Each structure stands twice: as C-alpha cells, then as structure tokens.
Coordinates of C-alpha atoms and ligand atoms in Angstrom, one line a residue:
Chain A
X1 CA -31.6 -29.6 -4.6
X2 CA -33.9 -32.4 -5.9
X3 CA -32.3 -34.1 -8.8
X4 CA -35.0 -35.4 -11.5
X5 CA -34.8 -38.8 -10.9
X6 CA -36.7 -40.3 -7.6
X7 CA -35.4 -37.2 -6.0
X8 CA -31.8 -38.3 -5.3
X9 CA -28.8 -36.1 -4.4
X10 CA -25.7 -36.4 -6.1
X11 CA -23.2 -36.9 -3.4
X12 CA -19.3 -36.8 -3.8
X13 CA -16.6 -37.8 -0.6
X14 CA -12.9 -36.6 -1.1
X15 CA -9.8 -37.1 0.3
X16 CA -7.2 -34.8 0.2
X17 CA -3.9 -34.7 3.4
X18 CA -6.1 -37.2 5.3
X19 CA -5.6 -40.2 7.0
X20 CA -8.7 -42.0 5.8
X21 CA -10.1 -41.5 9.3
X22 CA -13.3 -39.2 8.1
X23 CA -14.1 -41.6 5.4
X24 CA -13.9 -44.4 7.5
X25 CA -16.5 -41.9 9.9
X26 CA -18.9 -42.1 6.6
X27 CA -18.9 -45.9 7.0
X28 CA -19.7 -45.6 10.6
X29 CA -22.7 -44.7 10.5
X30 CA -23.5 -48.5 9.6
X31 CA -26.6 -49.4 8.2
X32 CA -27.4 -45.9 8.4
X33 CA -25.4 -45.9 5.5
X34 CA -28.4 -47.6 3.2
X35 CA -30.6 -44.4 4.2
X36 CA -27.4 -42.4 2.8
X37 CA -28.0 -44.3 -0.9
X38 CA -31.0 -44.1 -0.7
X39 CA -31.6 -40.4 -0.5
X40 CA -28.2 -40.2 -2.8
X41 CA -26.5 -41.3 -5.5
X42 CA -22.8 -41.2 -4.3
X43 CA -20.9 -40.3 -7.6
X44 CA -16.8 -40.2 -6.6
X45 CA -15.8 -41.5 -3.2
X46 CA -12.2 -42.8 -4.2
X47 CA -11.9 -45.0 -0.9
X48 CA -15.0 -47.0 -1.4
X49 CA -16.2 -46.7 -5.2
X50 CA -14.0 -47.2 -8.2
X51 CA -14.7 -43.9 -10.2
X52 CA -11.7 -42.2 -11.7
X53 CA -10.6 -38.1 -11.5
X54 CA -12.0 -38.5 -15.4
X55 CA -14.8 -38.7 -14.3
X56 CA -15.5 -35.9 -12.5
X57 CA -13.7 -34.0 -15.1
X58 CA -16.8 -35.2 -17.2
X59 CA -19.4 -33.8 -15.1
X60 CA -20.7 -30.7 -16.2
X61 CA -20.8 -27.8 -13.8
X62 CA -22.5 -27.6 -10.5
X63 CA -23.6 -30.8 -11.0
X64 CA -23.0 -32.5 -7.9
X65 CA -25.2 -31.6 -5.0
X66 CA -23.0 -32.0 -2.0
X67 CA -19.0 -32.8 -1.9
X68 CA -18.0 -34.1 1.4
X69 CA -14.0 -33.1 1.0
X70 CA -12.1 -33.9 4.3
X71 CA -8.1 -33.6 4.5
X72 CA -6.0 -30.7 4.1
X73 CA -4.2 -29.4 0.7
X74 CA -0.9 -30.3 0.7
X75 CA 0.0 -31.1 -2.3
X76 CA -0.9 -30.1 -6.1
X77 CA -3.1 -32.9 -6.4
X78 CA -5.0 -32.1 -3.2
X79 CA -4.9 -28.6 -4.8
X80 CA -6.6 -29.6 -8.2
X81 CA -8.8 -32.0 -6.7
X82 CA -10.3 -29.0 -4.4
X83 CA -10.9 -26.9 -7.2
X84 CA -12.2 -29.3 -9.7
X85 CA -14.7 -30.4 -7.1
X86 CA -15.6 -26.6 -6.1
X87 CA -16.5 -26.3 -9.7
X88 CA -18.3 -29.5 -9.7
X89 CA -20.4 -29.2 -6.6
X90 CA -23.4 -27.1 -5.7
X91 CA -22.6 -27.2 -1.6
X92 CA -18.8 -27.6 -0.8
X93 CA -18.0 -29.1 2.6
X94 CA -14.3 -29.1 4.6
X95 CA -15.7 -32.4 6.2
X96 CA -13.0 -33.0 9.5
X97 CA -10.3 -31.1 11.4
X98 CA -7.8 -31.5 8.3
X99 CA -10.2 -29.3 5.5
X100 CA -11.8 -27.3 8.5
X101 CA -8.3 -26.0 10.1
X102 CA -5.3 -28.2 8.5
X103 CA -5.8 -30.5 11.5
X104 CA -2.6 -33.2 12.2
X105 CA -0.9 -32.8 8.5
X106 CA -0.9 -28.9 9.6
X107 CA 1.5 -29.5 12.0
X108 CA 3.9 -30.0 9.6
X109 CA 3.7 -26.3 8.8
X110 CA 6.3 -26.3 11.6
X111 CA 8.7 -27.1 9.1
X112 CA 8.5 -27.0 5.3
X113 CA 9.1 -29.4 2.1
X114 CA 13.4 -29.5 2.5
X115 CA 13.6 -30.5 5.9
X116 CA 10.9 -32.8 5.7
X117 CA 12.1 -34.4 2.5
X118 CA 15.6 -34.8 4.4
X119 CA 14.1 -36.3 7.3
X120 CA 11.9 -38.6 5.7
X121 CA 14.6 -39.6 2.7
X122 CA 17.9 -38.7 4.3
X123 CA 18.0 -38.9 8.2
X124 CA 15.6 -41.5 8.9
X125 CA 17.5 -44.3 11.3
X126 CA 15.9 -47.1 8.2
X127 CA 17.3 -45.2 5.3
X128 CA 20.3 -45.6 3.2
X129 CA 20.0 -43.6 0.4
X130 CA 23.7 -42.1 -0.5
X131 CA 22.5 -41.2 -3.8
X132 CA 20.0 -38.7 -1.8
X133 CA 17.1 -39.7 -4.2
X134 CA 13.8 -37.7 -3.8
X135 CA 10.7 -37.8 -5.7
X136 CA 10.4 -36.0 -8.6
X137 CA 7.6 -34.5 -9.8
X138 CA 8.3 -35.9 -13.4
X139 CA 11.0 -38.5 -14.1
X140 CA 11.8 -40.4 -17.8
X141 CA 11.4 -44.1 -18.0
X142 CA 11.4 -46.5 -20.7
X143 CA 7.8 -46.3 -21.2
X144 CA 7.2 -42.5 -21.1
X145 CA 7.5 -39.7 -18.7
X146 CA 6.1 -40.9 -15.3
X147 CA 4.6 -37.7 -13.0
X148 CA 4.3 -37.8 -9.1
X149 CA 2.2 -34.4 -7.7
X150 CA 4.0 -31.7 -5.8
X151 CA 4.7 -31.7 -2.8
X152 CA 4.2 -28.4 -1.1
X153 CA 5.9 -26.4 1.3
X154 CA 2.7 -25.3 3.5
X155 CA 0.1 -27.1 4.2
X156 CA -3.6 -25.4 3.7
X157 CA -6.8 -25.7 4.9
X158 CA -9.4 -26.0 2.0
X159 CA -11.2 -22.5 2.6
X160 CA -7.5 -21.0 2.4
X161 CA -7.8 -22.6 -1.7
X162 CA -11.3 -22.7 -2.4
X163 CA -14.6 -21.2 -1.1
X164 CA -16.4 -23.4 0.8
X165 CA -20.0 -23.4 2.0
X166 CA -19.9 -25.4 5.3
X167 CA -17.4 -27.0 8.2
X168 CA -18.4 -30.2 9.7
X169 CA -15.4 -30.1 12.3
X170 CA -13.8 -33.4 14.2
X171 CA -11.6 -35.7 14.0
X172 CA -13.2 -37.3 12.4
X173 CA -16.6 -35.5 12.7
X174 CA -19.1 -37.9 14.7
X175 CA -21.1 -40.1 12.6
X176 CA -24.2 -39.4 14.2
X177 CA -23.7 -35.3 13.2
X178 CA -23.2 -36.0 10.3
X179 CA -26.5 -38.1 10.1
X180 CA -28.0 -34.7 11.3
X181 CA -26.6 -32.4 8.3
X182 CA -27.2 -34.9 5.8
X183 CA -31.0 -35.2 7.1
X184 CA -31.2 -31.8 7.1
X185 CA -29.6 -31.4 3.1
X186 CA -31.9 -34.2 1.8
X187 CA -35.1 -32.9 3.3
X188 CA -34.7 -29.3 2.1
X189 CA -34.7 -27.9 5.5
X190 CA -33.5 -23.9 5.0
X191 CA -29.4 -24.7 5.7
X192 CA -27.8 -22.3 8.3
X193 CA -25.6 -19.1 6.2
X194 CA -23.0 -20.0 4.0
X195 CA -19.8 -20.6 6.1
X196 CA -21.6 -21.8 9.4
X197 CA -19.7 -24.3 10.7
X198 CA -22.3 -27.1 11.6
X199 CA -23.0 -30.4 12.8
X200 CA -21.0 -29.1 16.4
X201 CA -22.7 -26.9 19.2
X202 CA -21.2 -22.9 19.4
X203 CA -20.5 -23.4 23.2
X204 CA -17.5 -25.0 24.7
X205 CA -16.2 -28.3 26.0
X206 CA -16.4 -26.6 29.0
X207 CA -19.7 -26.1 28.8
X208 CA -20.2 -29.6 28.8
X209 CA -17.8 -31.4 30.3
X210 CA -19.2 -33.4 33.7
X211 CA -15.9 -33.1 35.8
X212 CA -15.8 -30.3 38.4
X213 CA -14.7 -27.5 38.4
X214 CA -13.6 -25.1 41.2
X215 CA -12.8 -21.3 41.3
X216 CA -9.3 -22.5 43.0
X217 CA -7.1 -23.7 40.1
X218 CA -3.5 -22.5 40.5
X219 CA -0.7 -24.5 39.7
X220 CA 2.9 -25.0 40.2
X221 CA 4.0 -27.8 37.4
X222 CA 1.6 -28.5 34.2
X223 CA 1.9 -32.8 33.8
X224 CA 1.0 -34.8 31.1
X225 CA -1.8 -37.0 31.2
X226 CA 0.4 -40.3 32.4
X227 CA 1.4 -38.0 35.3
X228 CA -1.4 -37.5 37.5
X229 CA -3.6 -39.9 39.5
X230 CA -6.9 -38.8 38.1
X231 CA -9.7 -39.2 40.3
X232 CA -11.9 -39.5 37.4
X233 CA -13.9 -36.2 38.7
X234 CA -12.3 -33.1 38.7
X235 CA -11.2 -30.9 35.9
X236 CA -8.3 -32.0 34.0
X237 CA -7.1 -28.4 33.6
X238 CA -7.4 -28.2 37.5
X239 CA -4.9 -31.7 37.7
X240 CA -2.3 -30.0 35.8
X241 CA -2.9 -31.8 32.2
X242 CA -3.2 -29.0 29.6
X243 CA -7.2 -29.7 28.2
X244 CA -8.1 -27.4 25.6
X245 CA -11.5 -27.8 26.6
X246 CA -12.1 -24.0 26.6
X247 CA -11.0 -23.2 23.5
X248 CA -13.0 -26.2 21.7
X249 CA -16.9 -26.0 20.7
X250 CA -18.5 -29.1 22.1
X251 CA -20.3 -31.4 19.6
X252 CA -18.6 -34.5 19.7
X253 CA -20.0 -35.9 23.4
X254 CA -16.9 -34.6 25.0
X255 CA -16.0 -38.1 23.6
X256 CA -12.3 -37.7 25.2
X257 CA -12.9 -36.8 28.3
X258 CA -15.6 -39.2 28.8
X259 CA -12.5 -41.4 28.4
X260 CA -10.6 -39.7 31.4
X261 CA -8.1 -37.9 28.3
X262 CA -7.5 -34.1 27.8
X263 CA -9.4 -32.9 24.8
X264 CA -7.1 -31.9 22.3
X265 CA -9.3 -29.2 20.1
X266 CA -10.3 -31.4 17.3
X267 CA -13.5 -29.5 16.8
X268 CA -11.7 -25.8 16.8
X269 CA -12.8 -23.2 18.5
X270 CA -16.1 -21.5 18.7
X271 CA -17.1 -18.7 16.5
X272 CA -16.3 -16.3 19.7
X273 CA -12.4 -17.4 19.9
X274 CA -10.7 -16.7 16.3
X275 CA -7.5 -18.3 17.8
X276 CA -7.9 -21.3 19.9
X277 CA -4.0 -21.0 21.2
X278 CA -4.6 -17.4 21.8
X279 CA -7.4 -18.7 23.9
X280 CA -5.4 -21.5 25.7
X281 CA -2.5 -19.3 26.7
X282 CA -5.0 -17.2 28.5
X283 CA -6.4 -19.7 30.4
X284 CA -2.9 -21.6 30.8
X285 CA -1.7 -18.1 32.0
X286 CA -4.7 -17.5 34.7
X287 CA -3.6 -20.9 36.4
X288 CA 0.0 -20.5 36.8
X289 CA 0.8 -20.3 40.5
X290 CA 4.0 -17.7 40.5
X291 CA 4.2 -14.0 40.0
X292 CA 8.1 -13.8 39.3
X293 CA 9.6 -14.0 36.3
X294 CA 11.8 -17.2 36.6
X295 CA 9.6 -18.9 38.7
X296 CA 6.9 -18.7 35.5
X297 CA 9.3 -19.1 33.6
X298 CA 9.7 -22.7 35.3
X299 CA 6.1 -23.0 34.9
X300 CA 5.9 -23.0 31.6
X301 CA 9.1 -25.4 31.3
X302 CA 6.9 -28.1 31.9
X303 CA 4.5 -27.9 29.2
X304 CA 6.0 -30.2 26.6
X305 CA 6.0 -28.1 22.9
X306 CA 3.3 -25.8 24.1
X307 CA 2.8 -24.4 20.7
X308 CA 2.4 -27.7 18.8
X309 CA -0.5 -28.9 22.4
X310 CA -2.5 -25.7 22.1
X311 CA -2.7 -25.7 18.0
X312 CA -2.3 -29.7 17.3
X313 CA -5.1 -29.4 15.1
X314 CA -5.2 -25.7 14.0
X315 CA -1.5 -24.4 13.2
X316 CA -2.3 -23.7 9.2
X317 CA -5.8 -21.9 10.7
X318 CA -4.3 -20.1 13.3
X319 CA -3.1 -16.2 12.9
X320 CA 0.4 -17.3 13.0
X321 CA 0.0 -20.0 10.5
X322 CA 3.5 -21.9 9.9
X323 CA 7.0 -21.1 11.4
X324 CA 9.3 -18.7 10.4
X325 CA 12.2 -21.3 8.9
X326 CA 15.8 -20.2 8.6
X327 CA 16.5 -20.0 5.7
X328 CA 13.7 -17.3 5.9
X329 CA 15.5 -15.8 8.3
X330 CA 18.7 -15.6 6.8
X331 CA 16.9 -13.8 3.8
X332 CA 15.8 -11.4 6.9
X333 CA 19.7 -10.7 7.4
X334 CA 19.9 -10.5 3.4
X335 CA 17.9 -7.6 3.5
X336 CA 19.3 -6.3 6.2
X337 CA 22.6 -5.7 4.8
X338 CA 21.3 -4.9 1.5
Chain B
X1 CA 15.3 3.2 1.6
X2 CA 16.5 3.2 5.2
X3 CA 14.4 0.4 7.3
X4 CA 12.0 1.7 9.6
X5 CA 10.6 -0.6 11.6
X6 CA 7.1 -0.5 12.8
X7 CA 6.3 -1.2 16.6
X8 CA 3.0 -1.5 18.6
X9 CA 2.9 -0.6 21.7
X10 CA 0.2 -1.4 24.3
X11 CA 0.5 0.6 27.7
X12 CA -1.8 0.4 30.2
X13 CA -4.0 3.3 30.9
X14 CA -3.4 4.4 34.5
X15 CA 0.5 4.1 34.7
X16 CA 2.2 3.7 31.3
X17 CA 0.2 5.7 28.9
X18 CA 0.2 8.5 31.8
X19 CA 4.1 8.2 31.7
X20 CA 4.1 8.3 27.8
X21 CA 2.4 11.3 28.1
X22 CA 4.1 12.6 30.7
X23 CA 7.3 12.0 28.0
X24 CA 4.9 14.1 25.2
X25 CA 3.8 17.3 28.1
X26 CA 7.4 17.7 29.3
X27 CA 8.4 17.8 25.1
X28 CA 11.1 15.1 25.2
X29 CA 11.7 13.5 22.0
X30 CA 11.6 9.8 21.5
X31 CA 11.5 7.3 18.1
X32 CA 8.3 8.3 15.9
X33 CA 8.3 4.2 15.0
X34 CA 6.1 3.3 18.1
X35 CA 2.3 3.1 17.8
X36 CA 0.9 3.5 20.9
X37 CA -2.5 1.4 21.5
X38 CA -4.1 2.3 24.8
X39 CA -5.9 0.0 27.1
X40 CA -7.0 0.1 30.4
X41 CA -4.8 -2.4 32.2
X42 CA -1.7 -4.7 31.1
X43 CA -4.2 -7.1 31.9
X44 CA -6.4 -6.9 29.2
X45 CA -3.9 -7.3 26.7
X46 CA -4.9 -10.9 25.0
X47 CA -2.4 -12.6 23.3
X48 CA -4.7 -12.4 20.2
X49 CA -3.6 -8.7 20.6
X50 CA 0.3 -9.6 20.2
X51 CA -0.4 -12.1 17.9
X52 CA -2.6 -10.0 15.3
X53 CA 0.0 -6.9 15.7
X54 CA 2.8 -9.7 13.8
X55 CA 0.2 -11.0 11.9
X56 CA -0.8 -7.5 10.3
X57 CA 3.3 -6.8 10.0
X58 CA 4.1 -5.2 13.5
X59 CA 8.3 -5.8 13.9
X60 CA 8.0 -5.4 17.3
X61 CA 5.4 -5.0 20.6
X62 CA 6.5 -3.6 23.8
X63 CA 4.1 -3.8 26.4
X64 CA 4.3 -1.4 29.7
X65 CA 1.8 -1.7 32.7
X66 CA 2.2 -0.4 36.3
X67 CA 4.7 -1.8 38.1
X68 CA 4.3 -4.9 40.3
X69 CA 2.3 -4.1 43.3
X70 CA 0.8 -0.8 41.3
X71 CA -1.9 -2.2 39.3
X72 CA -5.4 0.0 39.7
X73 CA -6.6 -3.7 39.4
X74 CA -4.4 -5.2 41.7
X75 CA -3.4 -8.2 39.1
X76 CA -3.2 -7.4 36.1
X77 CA -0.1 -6.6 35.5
X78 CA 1.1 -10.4 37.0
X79 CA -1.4 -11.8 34.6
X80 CA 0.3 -10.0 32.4
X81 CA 3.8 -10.9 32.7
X82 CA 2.6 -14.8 32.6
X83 CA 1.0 -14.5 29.3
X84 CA 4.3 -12.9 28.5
X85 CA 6.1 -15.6 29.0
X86 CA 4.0 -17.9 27.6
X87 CA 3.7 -15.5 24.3
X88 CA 7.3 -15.4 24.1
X89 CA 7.9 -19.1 24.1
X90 CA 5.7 -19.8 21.6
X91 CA 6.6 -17.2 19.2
X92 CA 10.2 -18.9 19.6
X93 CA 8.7 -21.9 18.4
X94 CA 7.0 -20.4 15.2
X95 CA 10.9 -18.9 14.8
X96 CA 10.3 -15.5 15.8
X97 CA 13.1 -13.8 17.3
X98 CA 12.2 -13.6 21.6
X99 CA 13.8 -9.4 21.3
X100 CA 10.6 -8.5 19.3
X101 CA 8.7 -8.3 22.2
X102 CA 9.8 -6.5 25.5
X103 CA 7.5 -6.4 28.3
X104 CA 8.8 -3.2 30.5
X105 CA 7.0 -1.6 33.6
X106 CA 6.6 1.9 33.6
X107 CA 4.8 3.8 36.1
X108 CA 3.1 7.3 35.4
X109 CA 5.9 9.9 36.4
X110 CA 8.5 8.0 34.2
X111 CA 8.2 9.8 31.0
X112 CA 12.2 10.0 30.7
X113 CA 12.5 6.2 31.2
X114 CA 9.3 5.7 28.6
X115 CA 11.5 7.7 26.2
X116 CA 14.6 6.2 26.4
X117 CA 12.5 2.7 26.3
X118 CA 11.0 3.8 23.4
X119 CA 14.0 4.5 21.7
X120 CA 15.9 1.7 22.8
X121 CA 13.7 -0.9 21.9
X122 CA 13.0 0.8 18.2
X123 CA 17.1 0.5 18.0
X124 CA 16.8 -3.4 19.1
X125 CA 14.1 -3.9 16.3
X126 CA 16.2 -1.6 13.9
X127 CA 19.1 -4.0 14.1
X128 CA 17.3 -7.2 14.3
X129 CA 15.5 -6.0 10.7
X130 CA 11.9 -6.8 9.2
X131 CA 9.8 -9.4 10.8
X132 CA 9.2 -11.7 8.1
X133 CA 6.1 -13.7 10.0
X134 CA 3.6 -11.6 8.1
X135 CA 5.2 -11.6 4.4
X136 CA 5.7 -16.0 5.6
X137 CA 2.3 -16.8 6.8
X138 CA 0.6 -15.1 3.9
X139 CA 3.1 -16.6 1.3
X140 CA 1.4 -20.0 0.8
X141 CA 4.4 -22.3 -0.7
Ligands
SF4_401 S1 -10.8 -27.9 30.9 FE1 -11.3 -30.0 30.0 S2 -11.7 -31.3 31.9 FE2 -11.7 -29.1 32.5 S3 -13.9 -28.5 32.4 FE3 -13.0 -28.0 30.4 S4 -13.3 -29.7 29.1 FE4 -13.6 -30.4 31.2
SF4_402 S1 -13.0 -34.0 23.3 FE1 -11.9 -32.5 22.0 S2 -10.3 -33.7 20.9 FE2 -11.8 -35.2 21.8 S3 -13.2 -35.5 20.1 FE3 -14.1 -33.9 21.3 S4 -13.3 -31.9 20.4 FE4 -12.1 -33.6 19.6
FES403 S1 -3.7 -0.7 35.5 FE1 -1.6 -0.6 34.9 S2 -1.1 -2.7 34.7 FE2 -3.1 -2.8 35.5

C-alpha cells in the first residue's frame, strides 16, 4: 500500500448521517494526530480540510489507500458519496456505529420520510408554516435551478450500499483503536479477512465488565437508570436497568459502565449474536420474575420502548430492519380485497 | 390467485410435535399452510428463530410446548411464554400485527386440538392477509 513518494498513504475521512462525533474521535487522538500526517497524506476530510466532491471526482480509480466513512446513508448524497469513494479507495471503512449498523439516525427507520417531514415542518410546537413548505429536491430561482439531495425513506448502513472491507464499531470508535488499525495499515502488517470488524474485542461487555454478577437475577419491575440506588458494584442488569452489555463486543473500556450507566450497544454485537435485540430479549426474558401471562405481561410494561433500548444503535442492521408503516399496511388490506 | 398464507410452526419435541403427530397417525385433516419445525423444548426457541421466519416471509408462527408444569425440562416452556411476550411487543412496535404469532400449549395426546389449532390460526392469518415485513425491510426507500 506504499505510495511512491516517502511511503505515504492516501487517507480520506467521510461523513455521511453523522453527527460529526467520529470525526471529532479522529481529532482526539491529539498530537497523535501528527504521527497520522506523517504516515499519510489526508486527501478529502470535509470537516477539517477544504477539498471539494470535485475533487475526488478527479482522482483516478483506487487511488486512495484507506477511506475512513462514518455516518449512515440517508440521503442521495450520502448515497453518491459512498459509492464515489468505494470506487476511489483501495480499503473501505464503515468507521462508527452509524456506517457499521445505522447507529442513532437508524432509529428513524421507525418511521419514514412523510411523517418525519410533517413532524419536523408541520407539527413542531416552533413552526408556523400554513403554506406546508418542504424541501425540494430542485426548486427555480432567479439565478438558476437550485438542488437540495433526497431525502430518503430508510436509512442504511453503508455495507447495505456498498462493499466494504472493514467495521471499526463505536460511538464514536475509541481513539486509541483506532491508533491500533491505522498502525497496523501503515506498517503493512497482514490485515484480518475482508469484512472483519476490528479495532473492538469478539467477546462481550460482559466479559469485561468489573461489577458482579450473581446467578440470582430475577426481577419484578425493569427501572431506568435514575431509578435505582446503585451501589456502584453490582450488575446493572441485576438492579433492574436494561444494560445490553451481553449483546455488545467489548472494545471500548466498558467506557459507560465505568461511569455507573448501562451500556447501550454502541459497538454491536459479537460475530456470535447476528441480532443484538434477539439477544437482549433472551436475556431480558431469563430475568423476569413471573410465570403468568399478565403478571409478565406487567413486566415488560416497564421497559420504556423496548424495541427502540435493545436496537438504539442497530435498527437498520437488525433482521427486522424498519417498521411496517401504515400506509404499508393499508396496501396489505389493498391486496387483500383485490 | 387465492392467498395462501405461509406459517412456521415450532413445537416442542416431547409434547407438541408428539400431538401433531398424533393428529397425522389418527388421519385427521388439518391446513397444509403450516410448516412444522421441530425442536426439543419451547425453550429453545430463540427469538432469532421468530424473527428470521418474518424476515424470510413467514405470515405467521405459532409456537406449542407442553403445557405449564409439563415441560421434560421443567422450564422451558415459562421461558418460553416470557420471550413471547416480549417478541410480541416488540413486533407491535416494528407494526406487525400481535395475531401473527400465537403461542398455544399442546400436550402429546391432543392431536384433535393441534388440528383444529392448526386450522384456526391459518384462518386468522388468511384474513389478516400477507405479512408485508419481509417485502418492507428488503425494499430500501
Ligand atoms: S449486563 Fe452490563 S453491568 Fe451487567 S455484567 Fe454485563 S456489562 Fe456489566
Ligand atoms: S459501554 Fe456500550 S454503549 Fe458505552 S461505549 Fe462501550 S459499547 Fe458503547
Ligand atoms: S419439552 Fe415441551 S416445552 Fe419443554
């Protein structure tokens, strides 16, 4: 992967459905950063360096060594983006929870583009727009025709657009793994096979977590984490506050629980678990403390929006990847009668 | 083209799928729509299981296990009926209609109510029509 001159690596960072949270993880590795451009010429990182989408368009093929793209494809610019720089890059990397599983823009795939655009341009308590104006993907002024990008009705993760050749999961990933993998790229080391998710362990949260944890976990009321009086020792699952600890590969210093909150399966699940709510309603379903159906039931009344705790960063990854909306449905009944 | 819906069904090995074929030996006809997946205990069913049958375009999954009390594993079955109700809850949130998946007990000398189950629930799913959550999570929009 050496490049000709003083054996520096072409290195691109991307945005897509992001919060500017994983580039902001690049800059944390401080003055790390100078052994970063030293071993590489960054070449497009929107956030920090003033290249242009031209730019890339100018690159011939393959000619980037590594793209770091974090954020999820929502949108048809997210969507171009991810496939101009797949054509332009030699390694392709969903860098963060967004690109690796659709992470906290995902969880919009609980609703889709009309009811968002009527929340966000209709409903909202600050709006007044009687005119219902939404963005258009092209509109006419004076000067020319003016065009916004698309706005989708799913989002995606970037391996469900685009091949990719590694995951570096978090949110965001921590700085010092990535340190690790870039070592590793630069110095030639023989990379793990091509869709490895890296930069994170394979074993669980669980696995690492210090708090204790006994055989006798049965419950009667699940809490959030303002709820309980933690004692700063034992399990979190065990206290009642829903950790998804077990269905989360450990990596990032079990950085939340180290500060007494409930890990919330940033890094995704290990390569074991294909479905980390799958997973989580398992283990949820072990601890309940009733064997009747409407005393579960009452259980399970007390997990606030247990589908959007158990997949808050994997809904677009998971097998059941967006909700079924109604106006789906009614085309169900359409067919139905048809 | 009449609608024929496809359903999964897991039973558990000691009562249910003894029951179902208890229902087959004694020659009593019931709706050719259910697919009967055998496991061991209603226990082992993980909601992956469920999940993946929707995701591959099941339009319904009944599970059976022994009745409370009746599990060869002792607790199974309870484990069972929680990750039931869990299931159930959330496939409400991702809009899925709560009928599509029954959870019934059926012990091994109840081929007649396995039957009339079997037929029941397939005229539940017949009216309710295709499950769209395969045709929406693979339609990327
Ligand atoms: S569930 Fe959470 S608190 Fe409990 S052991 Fe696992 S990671 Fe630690
Ligand atoms: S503890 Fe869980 S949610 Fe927190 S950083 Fe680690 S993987 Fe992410
Ligand atoms: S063996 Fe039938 S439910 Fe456990």
């Amino acid at each position: 992967m050496a490049n000709k001159e003083k054996n520096k690596i072409k290195l691109a960072i991307y945005w897509g459905a992001a919060c500017g949270g994983c580039c902001v993880s690049v800059l944390d590795v401080h003055e790390k950063l100078f052994d970063i451009v030293a071993a590489a010429d960054l070449v497009f990182w929107p956030i920090a360096l003033d290249f242009k989408y031209k730019d890339v368009e100018d690159m011939p093929d393959k000619d980037i060594d590594v793209t770091l793209f974090n954020g999820a494809v929502r949108n048809s610019e997210n969507e171009h983006m991810a496939h101009l720089l797949r054509k332009k890059s030699k390694l392709l990397v969903a860098y963060g929870s967004c690109a690796h599983m659709g992470g906290i823009p995902g969880l919009a795939n609980f609703s889709n583009r009309q009811e968002i655009f009527e929340r966000v341009y209709e409903t909202t308590e600050s709006t007044v727009n009687p005119e219902k104006i939404t963005p258009q993907t092209k509109s006419k002024v004076a000067e020319g025709e003016l065009s916004l990008p698309e706005f989708y009705n799913d989002v995606r993760t970037l391996n469900q657009v685009v091949e990719v050749d590694y995951y570096i999961p978090g949110c965001p990933p921590q700085s010092e793994r990535l340190l690790e993998v870039f070592a590793a790229i630069v110095s030639g080391a023989e990379l793990p096979p091509k869709g490895s998710v890296i930069g994170a362990l394979d074993k669980s949260q669980c696995d690492e977590c210090p708090r204790e944890k006994t055989e006798n976990k049965l419950l009667k009321k699940f809490k959030r984490p303002f709820e309980i009086e933690d004692d700063g020792k034992t399990c979190l699952l065990e206290q009642g506050v829903i950790c998804l600890g077990p269905a989360t590969r450990g990596g990032c210093g079990v950085r939340c629980i180290e500060g007494n909150a409930p890990c919330r399966g940033c890094y995704g699940p290990p390569t074991s678990i294909p479905d980390p709510g799958a997973k989580m309603m398992s283990a949820i379903a072990t601890i309940i403390d009733e064997n009747e159906p409407d005393a579960i039931k009452k259980v399970i009344e007390t997990i606030e929006d247990p589908a959007g705790t158990i997949y808050r960063f994997s809904v677009p990854q998971s097998i059941i990847r967006r909700k079924i909306m109604p106006q789906e449905k009614k085309k169900e009944e359409a067919v139905l009668q048809s | 083209m009449t609608y024929e819906p496809t359903i999964i069904a897991f039973l558990c090995n000691w009562c249910s799928y003894t029951g179902a074929d208890l229902a087959g030996t004694s020659r009593m006809k019931y709706a050719s729509n259910i697919n009967i997946i055998r496991v061991m205990c209603s226990g082992r069913i993980e909601p992956m299981f469920v999940l993946s049958a929707f995701r591959e375009g099941a339009d319904g999954v009944l599970i059976c296990g022994c009745h409370p009390g009746d599990c060869h594993y002792h607790e199974g079955n309870y484990k069972c009926l929680r990750r039931f109700h869990l299931l159930q809850k959330y496939l409400t949130q991702m809009g899925l209609n709560e009928e599509r998946m029954r959870l019934e007990w059926i012990s091994a000398s109840e081929g007649k109510q396995f039957a009339e189950l079997a037929d029941d629930f397939t005229e539940k799913i017949r009216s309710l029509g295709p499950c769209k959550l395969k045709e929406t999570a693979e339609t990327l929009t």
